[in-house]
XYZ file of C-alpha atoms in Angstrom:
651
model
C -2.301 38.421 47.464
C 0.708 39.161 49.867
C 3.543 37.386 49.546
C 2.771 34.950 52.695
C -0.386 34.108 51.315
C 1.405 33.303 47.711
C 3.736 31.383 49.641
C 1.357 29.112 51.226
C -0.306 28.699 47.897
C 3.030 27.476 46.267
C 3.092 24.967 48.969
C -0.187 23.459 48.646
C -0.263 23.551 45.027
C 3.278 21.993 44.930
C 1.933 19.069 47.407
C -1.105 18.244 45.019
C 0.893 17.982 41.856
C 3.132 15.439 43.831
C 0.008 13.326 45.046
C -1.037 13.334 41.479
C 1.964 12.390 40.058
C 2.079 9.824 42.900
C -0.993 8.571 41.983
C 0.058 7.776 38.324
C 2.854 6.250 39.220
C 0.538 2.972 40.987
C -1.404 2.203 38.221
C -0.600 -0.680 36.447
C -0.280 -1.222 32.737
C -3.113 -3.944 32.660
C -5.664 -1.549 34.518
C -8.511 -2.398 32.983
C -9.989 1.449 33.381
C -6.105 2.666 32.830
C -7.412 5.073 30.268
C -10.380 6.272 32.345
C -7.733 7.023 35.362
C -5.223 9.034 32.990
C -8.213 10.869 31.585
C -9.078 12.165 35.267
C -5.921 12.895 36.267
C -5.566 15.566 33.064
C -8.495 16.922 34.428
C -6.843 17.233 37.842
C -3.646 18.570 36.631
C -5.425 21.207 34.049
C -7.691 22.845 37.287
C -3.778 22.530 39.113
C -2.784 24.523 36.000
C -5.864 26.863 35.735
C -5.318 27.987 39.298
C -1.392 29.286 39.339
C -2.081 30.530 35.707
C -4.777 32.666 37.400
C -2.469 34.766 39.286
C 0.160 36.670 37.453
C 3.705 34.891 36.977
C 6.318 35.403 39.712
C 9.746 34.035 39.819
C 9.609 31.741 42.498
C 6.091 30.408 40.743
C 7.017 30.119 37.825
C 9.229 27.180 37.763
C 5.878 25.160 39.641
C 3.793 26.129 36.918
C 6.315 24.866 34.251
C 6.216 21.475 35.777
C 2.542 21.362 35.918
C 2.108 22.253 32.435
C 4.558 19.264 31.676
C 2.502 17.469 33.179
C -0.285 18.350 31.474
C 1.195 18.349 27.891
C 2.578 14.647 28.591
C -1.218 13.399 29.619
C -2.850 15.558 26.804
C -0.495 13.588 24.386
C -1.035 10.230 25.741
C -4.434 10.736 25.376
C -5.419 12.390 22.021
C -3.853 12.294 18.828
C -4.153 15.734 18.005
C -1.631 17.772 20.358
C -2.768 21.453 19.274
C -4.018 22.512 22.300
C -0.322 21.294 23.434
C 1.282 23.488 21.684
C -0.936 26.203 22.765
C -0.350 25.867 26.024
C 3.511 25.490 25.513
C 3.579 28.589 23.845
C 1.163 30.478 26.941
C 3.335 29.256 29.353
C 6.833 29.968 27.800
C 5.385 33.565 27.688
C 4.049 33.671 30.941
C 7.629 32.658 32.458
C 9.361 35.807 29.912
C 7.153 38.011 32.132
C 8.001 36.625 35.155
C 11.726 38.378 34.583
C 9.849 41.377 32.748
C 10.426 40.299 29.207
C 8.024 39.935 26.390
C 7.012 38.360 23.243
C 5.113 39.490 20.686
C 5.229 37.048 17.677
C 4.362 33.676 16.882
C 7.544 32.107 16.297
C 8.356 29.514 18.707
C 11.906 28.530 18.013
C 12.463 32.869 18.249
C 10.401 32.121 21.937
C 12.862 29.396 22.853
C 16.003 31.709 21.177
C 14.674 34.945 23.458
C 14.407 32.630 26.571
C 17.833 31.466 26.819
C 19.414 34.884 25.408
C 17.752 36.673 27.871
C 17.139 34.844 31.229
C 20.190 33.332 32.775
C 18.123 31.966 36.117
C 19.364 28.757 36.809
C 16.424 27.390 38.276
C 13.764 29.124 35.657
C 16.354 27.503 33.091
C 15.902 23.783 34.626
C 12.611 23.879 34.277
C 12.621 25.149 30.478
C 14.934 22.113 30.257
C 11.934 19.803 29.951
C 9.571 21.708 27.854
C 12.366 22.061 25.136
C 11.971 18.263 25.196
C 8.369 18.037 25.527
C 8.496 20.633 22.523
C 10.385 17.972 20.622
C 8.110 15.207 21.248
C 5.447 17.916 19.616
C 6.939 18.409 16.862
C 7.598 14.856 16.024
C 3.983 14.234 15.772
C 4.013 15.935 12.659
C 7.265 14.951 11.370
C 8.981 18.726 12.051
C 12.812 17.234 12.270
C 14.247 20.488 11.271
C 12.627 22.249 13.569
C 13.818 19.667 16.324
C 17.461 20.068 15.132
C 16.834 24.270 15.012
C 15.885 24.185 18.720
C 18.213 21.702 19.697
C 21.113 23.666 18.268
C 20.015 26.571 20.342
C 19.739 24.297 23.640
C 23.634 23.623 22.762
C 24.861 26.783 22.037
C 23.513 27.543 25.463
C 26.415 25.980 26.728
C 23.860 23.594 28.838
C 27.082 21.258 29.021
C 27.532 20.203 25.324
C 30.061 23.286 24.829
C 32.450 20.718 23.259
C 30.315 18.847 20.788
C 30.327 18.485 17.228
C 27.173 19.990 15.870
C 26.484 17.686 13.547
C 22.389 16.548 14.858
C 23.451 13.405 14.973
C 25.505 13.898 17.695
C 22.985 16.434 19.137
C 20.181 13.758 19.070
C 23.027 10.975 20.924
C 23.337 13.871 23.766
C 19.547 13.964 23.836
C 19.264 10.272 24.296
C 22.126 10.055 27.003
C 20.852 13.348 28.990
C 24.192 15.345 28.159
C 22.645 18.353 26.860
C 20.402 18.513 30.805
C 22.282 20.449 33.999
C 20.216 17.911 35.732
C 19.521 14.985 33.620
C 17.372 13.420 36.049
C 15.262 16.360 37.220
C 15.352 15.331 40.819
C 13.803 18.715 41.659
C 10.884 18.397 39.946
C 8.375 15.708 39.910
C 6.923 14.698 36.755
C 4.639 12.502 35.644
C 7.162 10.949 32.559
C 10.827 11.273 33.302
C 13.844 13.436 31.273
C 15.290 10.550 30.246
C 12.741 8.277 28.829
C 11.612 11.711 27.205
C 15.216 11.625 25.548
C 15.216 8.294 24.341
C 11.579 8.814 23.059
C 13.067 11.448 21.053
C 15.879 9.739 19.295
C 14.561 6.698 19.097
C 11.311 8.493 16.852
C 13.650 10.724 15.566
C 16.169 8.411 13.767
C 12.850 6.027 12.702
C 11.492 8.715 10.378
C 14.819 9.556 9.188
C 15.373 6.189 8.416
C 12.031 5.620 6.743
C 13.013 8.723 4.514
C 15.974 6.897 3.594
C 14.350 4.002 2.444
C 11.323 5.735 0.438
C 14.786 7.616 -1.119
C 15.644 4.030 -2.086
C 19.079 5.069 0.239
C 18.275 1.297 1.453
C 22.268 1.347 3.238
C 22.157 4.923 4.876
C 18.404 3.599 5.925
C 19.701 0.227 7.396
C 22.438 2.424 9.657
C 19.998 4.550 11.186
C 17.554 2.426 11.601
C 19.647 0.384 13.802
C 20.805 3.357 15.659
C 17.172 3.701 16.100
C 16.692 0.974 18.340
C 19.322 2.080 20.997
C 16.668 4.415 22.100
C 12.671 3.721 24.233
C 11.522 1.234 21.941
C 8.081 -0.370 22.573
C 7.882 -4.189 21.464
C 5.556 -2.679 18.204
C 8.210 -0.069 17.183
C 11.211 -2.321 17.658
C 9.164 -4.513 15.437
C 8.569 -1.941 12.932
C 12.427 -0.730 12.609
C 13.325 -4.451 12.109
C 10.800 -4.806 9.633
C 12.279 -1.325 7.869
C 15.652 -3.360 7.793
C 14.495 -6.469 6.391
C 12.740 -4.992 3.542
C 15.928 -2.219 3.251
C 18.135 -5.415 3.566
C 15.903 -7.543 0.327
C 16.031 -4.811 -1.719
C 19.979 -4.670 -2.067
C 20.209 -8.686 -2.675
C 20.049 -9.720 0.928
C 17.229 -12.483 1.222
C 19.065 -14.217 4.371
C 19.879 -10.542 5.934
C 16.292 -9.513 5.449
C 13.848 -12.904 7.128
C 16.851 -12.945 9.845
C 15.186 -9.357 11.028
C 11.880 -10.511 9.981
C 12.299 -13.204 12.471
C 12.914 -10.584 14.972
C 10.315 -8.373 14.215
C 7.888 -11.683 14.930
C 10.058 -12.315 18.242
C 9.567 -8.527 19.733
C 5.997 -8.520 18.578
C 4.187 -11.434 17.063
C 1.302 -8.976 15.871
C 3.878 -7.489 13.568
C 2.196 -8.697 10.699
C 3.863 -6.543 7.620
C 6.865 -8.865 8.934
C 5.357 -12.058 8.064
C 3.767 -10.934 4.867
C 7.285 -9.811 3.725
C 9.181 -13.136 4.734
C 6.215 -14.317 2.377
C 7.451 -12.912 -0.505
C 11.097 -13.275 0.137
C 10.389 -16.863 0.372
C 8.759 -16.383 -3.206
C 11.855 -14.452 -4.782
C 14.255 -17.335 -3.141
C 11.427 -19.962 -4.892
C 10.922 -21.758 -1.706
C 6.951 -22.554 -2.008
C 6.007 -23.999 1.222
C 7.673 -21.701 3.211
C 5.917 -18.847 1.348
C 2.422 -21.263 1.227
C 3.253 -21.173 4.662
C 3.694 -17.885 5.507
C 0.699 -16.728 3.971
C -1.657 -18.963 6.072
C -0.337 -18.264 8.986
C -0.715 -14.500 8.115
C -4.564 -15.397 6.947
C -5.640 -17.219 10.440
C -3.506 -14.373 12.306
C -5.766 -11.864 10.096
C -8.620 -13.924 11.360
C -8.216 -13.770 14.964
C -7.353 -10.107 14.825
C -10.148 -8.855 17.032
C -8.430 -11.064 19.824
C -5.254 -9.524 20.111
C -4.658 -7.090 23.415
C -1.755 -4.441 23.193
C 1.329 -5.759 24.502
C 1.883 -4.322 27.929
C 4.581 -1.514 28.453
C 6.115 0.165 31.362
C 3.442 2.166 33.118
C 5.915 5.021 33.798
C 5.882 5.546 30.323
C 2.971 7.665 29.210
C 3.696 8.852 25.689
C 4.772 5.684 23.857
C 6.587 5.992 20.463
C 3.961 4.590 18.363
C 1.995 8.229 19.338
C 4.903 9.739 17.868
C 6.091 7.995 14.645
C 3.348 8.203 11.439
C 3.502 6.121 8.713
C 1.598 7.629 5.753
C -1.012 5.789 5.030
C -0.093 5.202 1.338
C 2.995 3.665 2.746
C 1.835 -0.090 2.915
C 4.699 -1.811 4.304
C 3.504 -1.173 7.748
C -0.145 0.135 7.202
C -0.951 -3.138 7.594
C -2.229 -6.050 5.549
C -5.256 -6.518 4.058
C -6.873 -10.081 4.537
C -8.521 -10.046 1.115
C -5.068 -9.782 -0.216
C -3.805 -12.495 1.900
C -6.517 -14.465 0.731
C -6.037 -13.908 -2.619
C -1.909 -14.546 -2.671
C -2.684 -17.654 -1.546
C -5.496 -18.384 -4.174
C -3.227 -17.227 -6.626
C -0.108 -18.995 -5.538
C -1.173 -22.194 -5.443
C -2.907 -21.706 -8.969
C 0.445 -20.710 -10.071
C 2.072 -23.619 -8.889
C -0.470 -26.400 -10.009
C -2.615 -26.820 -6.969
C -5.795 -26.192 -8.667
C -7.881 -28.237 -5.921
C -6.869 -25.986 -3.098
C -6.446 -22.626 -5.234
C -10.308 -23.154 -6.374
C -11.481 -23.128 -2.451
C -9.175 -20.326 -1.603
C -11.179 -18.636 -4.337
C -14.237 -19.818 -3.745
C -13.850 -18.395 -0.249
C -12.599 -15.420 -1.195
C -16.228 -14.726 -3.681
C -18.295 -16.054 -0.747
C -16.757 -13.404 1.092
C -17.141 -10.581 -2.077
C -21.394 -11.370 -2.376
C -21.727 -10.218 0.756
C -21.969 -7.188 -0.116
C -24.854 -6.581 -2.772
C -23.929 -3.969 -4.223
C -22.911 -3.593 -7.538
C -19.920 -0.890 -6.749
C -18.528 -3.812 -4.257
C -18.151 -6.326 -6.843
C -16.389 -3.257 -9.113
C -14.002 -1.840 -6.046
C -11.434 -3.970 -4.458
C -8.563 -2.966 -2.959
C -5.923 -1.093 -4.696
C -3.472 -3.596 -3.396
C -5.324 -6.789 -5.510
C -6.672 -6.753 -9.052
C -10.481 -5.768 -9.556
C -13.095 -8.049 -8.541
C -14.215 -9.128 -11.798
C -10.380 -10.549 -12.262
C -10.536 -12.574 -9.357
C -13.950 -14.109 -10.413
C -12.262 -14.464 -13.788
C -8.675 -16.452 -12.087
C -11.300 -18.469 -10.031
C -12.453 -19.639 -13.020
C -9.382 -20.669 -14.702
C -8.996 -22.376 -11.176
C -12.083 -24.091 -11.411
C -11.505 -25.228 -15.114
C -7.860 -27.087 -13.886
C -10.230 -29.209 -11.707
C -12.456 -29.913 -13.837
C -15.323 -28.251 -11.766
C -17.074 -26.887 -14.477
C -20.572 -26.213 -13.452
C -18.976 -24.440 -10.786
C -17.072 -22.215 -13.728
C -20.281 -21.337 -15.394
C -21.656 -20.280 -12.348
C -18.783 -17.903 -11.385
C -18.665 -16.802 -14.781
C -23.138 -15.936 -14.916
C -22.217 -13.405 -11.950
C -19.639 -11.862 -14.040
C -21.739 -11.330 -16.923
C -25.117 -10.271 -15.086
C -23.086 -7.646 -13.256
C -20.957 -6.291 -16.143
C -24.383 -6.203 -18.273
C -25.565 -3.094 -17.497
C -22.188 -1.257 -17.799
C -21.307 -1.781 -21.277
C -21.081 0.552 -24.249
C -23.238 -0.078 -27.572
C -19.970 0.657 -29.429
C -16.677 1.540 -28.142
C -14.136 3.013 -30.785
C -10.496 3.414 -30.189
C -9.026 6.560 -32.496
C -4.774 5.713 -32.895
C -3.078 8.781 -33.504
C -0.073 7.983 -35.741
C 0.863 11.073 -36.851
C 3.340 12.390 -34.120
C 4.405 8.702 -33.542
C 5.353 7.716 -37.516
C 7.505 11.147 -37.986
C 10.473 9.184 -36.843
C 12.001 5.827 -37.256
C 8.959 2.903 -36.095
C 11.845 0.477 -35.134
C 13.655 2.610 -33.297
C 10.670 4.229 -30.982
C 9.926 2.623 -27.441
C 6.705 4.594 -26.382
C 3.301 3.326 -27.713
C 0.469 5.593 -30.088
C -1.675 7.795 -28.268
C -5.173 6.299 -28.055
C -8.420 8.449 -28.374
C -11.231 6.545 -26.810
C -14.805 7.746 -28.196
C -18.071 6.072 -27.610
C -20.040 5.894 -29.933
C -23.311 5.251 -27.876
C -26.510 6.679 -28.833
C -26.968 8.385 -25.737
C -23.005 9.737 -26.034
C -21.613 12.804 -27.587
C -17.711 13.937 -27.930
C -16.073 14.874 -24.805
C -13.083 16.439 -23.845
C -10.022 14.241 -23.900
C -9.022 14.949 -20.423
C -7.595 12.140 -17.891
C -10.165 11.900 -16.147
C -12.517 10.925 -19.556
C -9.973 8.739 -20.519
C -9.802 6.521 -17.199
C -13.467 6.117 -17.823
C -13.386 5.299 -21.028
C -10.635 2.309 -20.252
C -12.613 0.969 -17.698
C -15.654 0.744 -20.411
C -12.802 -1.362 -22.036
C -12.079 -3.357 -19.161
C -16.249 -4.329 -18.983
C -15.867 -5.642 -22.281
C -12.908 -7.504 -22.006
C -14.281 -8.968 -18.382
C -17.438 -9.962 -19.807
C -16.078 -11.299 -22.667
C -13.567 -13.805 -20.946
C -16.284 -14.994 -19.169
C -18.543 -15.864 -22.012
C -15.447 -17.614 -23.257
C -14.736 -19.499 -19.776
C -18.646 -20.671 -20.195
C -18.108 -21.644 -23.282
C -15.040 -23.958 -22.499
C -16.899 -25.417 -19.771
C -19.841 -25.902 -21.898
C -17.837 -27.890 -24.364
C -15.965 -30.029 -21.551
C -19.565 -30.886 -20.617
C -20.144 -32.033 -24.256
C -23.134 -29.608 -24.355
C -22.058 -28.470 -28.120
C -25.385 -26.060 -28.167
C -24.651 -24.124 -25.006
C -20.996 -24.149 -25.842
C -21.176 -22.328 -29.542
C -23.687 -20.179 -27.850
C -21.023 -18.471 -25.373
C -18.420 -18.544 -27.894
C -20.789 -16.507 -30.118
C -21.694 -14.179 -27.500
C -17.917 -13.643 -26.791
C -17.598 -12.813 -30.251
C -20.348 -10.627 -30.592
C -19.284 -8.528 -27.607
C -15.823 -8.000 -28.525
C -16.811 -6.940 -31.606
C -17.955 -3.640 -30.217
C -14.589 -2.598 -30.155
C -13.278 -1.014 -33.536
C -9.831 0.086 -33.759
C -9.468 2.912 -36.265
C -6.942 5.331 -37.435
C -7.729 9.201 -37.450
C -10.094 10.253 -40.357
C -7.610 11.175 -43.484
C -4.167 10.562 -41.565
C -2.670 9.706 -44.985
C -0.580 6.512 -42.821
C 0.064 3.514 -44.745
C -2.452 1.108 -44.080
C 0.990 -1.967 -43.517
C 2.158 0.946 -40.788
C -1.247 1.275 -38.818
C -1.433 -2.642 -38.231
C 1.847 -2.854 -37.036
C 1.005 -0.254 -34.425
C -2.175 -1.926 -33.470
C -0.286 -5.496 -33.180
C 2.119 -3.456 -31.005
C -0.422 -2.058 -27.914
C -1.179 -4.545 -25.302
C -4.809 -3.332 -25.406
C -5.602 -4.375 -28.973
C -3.377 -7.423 -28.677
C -5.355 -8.413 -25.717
C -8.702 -7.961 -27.258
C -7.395 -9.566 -30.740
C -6.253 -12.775 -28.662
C -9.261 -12.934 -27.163
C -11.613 -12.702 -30.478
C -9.100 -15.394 -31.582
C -9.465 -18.157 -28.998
C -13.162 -17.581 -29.473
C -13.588 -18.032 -33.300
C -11.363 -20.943 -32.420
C -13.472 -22.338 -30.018
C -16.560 -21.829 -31.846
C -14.695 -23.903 -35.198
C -14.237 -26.507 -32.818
C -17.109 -27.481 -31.620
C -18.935 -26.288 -35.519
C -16.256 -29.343 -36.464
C -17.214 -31.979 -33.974
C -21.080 -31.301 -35.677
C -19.860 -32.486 -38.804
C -20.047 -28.667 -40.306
C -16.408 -28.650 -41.730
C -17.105 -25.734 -44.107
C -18.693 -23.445 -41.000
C -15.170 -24.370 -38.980
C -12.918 -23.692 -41.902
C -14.485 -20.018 -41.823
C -14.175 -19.662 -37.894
C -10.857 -20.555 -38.126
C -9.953 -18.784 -41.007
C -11.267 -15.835 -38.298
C -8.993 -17.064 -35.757
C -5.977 -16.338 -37.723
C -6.840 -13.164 -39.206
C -7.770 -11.860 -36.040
C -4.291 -13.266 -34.264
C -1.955 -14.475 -37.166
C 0.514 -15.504 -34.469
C -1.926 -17.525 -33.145
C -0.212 -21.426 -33.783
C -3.565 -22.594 -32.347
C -5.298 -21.409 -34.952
C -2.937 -22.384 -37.921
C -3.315 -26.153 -36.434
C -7.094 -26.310 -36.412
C -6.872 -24.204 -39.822
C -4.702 -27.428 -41.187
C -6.732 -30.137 -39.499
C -9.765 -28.787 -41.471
C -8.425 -28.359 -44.455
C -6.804 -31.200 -44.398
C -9.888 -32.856 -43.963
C -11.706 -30.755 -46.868
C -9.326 -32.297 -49.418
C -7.571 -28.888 -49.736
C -4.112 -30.663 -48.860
C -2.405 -28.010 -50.716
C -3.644 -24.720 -48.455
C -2.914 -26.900 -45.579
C 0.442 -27.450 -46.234
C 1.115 -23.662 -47.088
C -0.357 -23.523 -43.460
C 2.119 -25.615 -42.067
C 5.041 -24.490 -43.395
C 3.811 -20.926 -42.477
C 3.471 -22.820 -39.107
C 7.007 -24.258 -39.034
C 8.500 -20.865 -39.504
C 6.780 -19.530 -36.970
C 8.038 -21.979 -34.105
C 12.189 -21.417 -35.380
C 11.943 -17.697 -34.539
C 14.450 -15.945 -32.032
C 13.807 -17.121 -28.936
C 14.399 -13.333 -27.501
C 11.303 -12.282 -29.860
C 9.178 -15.189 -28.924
C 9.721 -14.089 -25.280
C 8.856 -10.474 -25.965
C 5.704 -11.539 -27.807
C 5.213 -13.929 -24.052
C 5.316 -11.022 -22.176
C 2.537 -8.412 -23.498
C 0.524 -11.228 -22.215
C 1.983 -12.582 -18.969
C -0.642 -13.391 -16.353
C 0.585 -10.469 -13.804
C 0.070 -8.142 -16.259
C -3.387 -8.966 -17.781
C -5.169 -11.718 -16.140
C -8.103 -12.085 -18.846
C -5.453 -12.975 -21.217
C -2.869 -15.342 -19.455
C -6.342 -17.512 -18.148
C -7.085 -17.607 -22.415
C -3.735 -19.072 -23.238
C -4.231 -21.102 -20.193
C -7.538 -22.822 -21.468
C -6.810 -23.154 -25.001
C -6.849 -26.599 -25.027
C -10.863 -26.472 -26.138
């Protein structure tokens, strides 16, 4: 083609990309086929692209085809998540403009592409229009969290001598010139026409930029270098959802060095910029909670739940329509991150179930659960009722705190109920016989009192159907959960049993209790075959793992239970033994040391019941500090099944 004919090419071609980009800039925001338009025009702008690209690269073409493929890049982000055929065609056209001025490139490096560009080509009109795929190359590499490249290729853009000769080169300051244009000859690029502009391109940058720095800070636990940049953050493009986000960022930053007030100020404003910000108002929820203000946290929570409820209704916030890539495109939150991942209604549900149980407001805590079940049977299958999510206790432990729930208000048919589904599910999953192996060895070679780790367990089972397997994690995991059946199913028997007895059905009730017993006896704590440990040393080890104080509790309030109800038949002598049980199977059990004297008491063995109670009496004067130990291998955050046992002891 002769150089007329180019000519007239360049003209034509330069005409249609500014009807295009003309064409962009009329559509509104709330266009209901908005998407469907932006999709076309890609399409328009790629055949724009595919015809210059089909001659070879000139000079005075070159800087055209550079805008068009800005063009193109911006639309291909705002469209797709995925940006690699952006970078592909970054990298095709960089080259293409090298040849234009009879360079090459032969590798795959692109920060060497952008270092061989401005070392070699001096054009200032080619150089204007590399100008704005350095940025675009930016906004690439921010999808996937590249800062160090960013700051490599910025720090060649300087040393240019673009018009930043004079700055400090910290990145900081590099990423400030971004956002104000300085490091542009023509900030504005009023020669070019472009479908997003420099500048917002700039701000997009460092506003995206300093985010994910400052969300490194604060998964560093740097919470006060993360609160500083995080606020520089929103100087830049923010959307209403990002500006959100950052203030989010700084109210949790702010509550984790001390600063309640600080921290629901910005979760206010979080709400204010977007009121879909959700992670904000779950967080206010549980500063409210460390500052013990109840209703405001009660509060929270709801409004979170009907918010979570109505989620399908909510329309994105509108933004400017001369803004194609937006910086939600650009800033990833890893999904294990769940601060602003977003939050799960089932665990809304259940922090307000469990709340109000907490607090005494068993009415309104039982239909929070009972809600919260309705919603778990719809799904029939059996690994639904075992999964929930990782961000709320099992299943069967929310079936087993709607119980305890249930029991507060005296709904106890309602308790057996919950409890049946508990037990028919967890039937089929447990072991004949599950045997826990201590290894005391390694752990009695030093001083007992003086160690802070627990004994390794080895879990075997002992089924028929079993043989020894490896001890590797993964066995082990599976073998705990086996535990976990037990202990599930267990509770519940003893939940039904409680209920039964409020019901003063004394049959039904000694029934559970005896199946509670039964099952829990499965479980046999050993010590390794010859280990040569003193037999006073191995039981203070097992009294010291929250495991086999869990299951010992339990097997305690059930003996218990059962004496009690043996005792209200008139069969003293059957109680006495159950009790007796009790105590040797929890001998700090004061429960059991009561009912133990009561009996006896009424046996005529007066003597034995006073050695009781004065075995009693020094039990209540010990030191407070190892009474509250003792409290906490059992605290209801840390093993449901056996706060809800000391909760319904009363039987």
């Amino acid at each position: 083609m002769d150089s007329a004919g180019r000519e007239g090419c360049l003209q034509t071609w330069t005409e249609e990309n500014r009807k295009l980009v003309a064409q962009l800039k009329h559509i509104s925001t709330f266009t209901a086929k908005r998407r469907d338009i932006l999709h076309q025009s890609h399409v328009s702008f790629s055949k724009l692209l595919e015809k210059i690209q089909g001659l070879p690269p000139t000079v005075p073409s070159i800087p055209l085809e550079l805008t068009i493929l800005y063009n193109v890049v911006v639309l291909n982000i705002s469209l797709s998540d995925t940006n690699q055929n952006g970078n592909a065609l970054m990298y095709q056209g960089l080259v293409r403009g090298l040849e234009a001025y009879g360079r090459h490139f032969d590798g795959l490096d692109v920060i060497k592409l952008w270092g061989t560009i401005f070392q070699s080509i001096h054009d200032p009109t080619f150089l204007q229009s590399v100008h704005q795929l350095i940025y675009l190359q930016c906004v690439l590499w921010l999808v996937n969290n590249q800062l160090e490249k960013i700051d490599t290729t910025l720090h060649i853009l300087r040393d240019r001598g673009s018009s930043g000769s004079g700055l400090n080169t910290r990145s900081d300051d590099l990423l400030q010139c971004v956002k104000t244009g300085d490091l542009l000859k023509d900030r504005n690029g009023s020669h070019l026409v472009l479908v997003q502009s420099l500048s917002s391109l700039g701000e997009l940058i460092y506003t995206c930029t300093m985010f994910i720095r400052g969300f490194h800070k604060m998964e560093d636990g740097n919470f006060l270098e993360a609160v500083d940049i995080l606020q520089r953050a929103t100087e830049g493009l923010c959307s209403k959802r990002i500006l959100a986000e950052i203030y989010t960022l700084i109210g949790y930053s702010s509550f984790q060095m001390d600063r309640p007030q600080t921290a629901l100020q910005y979760f206010r404003w979080a709400l204010q910029a977007d009121i879909q910000c959700l992670s904000a108002l779950y967080q206010a929820a549980i500063v409210y909670r460390q500052l013990e203000m109840v209703e405001a946290e009660l509060e929270a929570l709801n409004h979170l739940y009907v918010a979570l409820e109505s989620w399908d209704q909510f329309k994105d916030g509108n933004h400017d329509p001369q803004v194609l890539i937006r910086p939600e495109q650009l800033v990833r939150i890893p999904a294990t991150c769940h601060l602003l991942t977003g939050v799960n209604q089932v665990h809304v549900k259940h922090s307000l179930a469990r709340r109000f149980l907490q607090i005494g407001r068993a009415e309104e805590a039982a239909e929070h659960y009972l809600d919260l079940l309705a919603s778990f049977l719809e799904g029939s299958q059996q690994e639904v009722f075992l999964v929930a999510d990782p961000t709320v206790p099992s299943i069967p432990e929310i079936y087993l705190e709607a119980a305890v729930a249930l029991l507060r208000c005296q709904r106890y048919n309602d308790v057996i109920t919950v409890c049946e589904e508990i037990a028919c599910k967890m039937s089929s999953l447990l072991s004949e016989k599950l045997t826990f192996e201590i290894r005391v060895n390694e752990w009695l070679s030093g001083d007992c009192s003086e160690r802070t780790d627990v004994p390794e367990i080895n879990t075997k089972c002992q089924s028929s159907l079993s043989k020894c397997f490896n001890e590797s994690q993964t066995f082990w995991a599976k073998k705990k959960e086996t535990l976990n059946y037990i202990l599930w199913s267990a509770t519940a028997f003893l939940y039904q049993g409680q209920a039964f007895a409020l019901l003063k059905n004394n049959k039904e009730s000694i029934t559970n209790f005896s199946r509670c017993v039964n099952l829990l006896l499965k479980v046999q704590v050993v010590g390794p075959p010859d280990s040569g440990e003193p037999g006073d040393q191995f039981e203070t080890l097992k009294k010291n793992m929250t495991e086999v104080k869990t299951l010992q509790k339990l097997k305690s309030l059930a003996f218990a239970g059962r004496g009690m109800q043996l005792a209200e038949r008139g069969q003293d002598r059957e109680a006495l033994q159950n009790f007796q049980l009790s105590l040797q199977a929890y001998p700090d059990s004061l429960e059991a040391i009561y009912n133990l004297v009561h009996v006896l008491w009424k046996l005529n063995r007066k003597q034995e019941a006073v050695s009781y109670w004065l075995k009693s009496y020094s039990s209540t004067t010990k030191p407070t500090a190892e009474k509250m130990q003792e409290e906490n291998a059992l605290r209801f955050d840390k093993r449901p099944w056996t706060s809800k046992t000391e909760d319904e002891k009363t039987v």
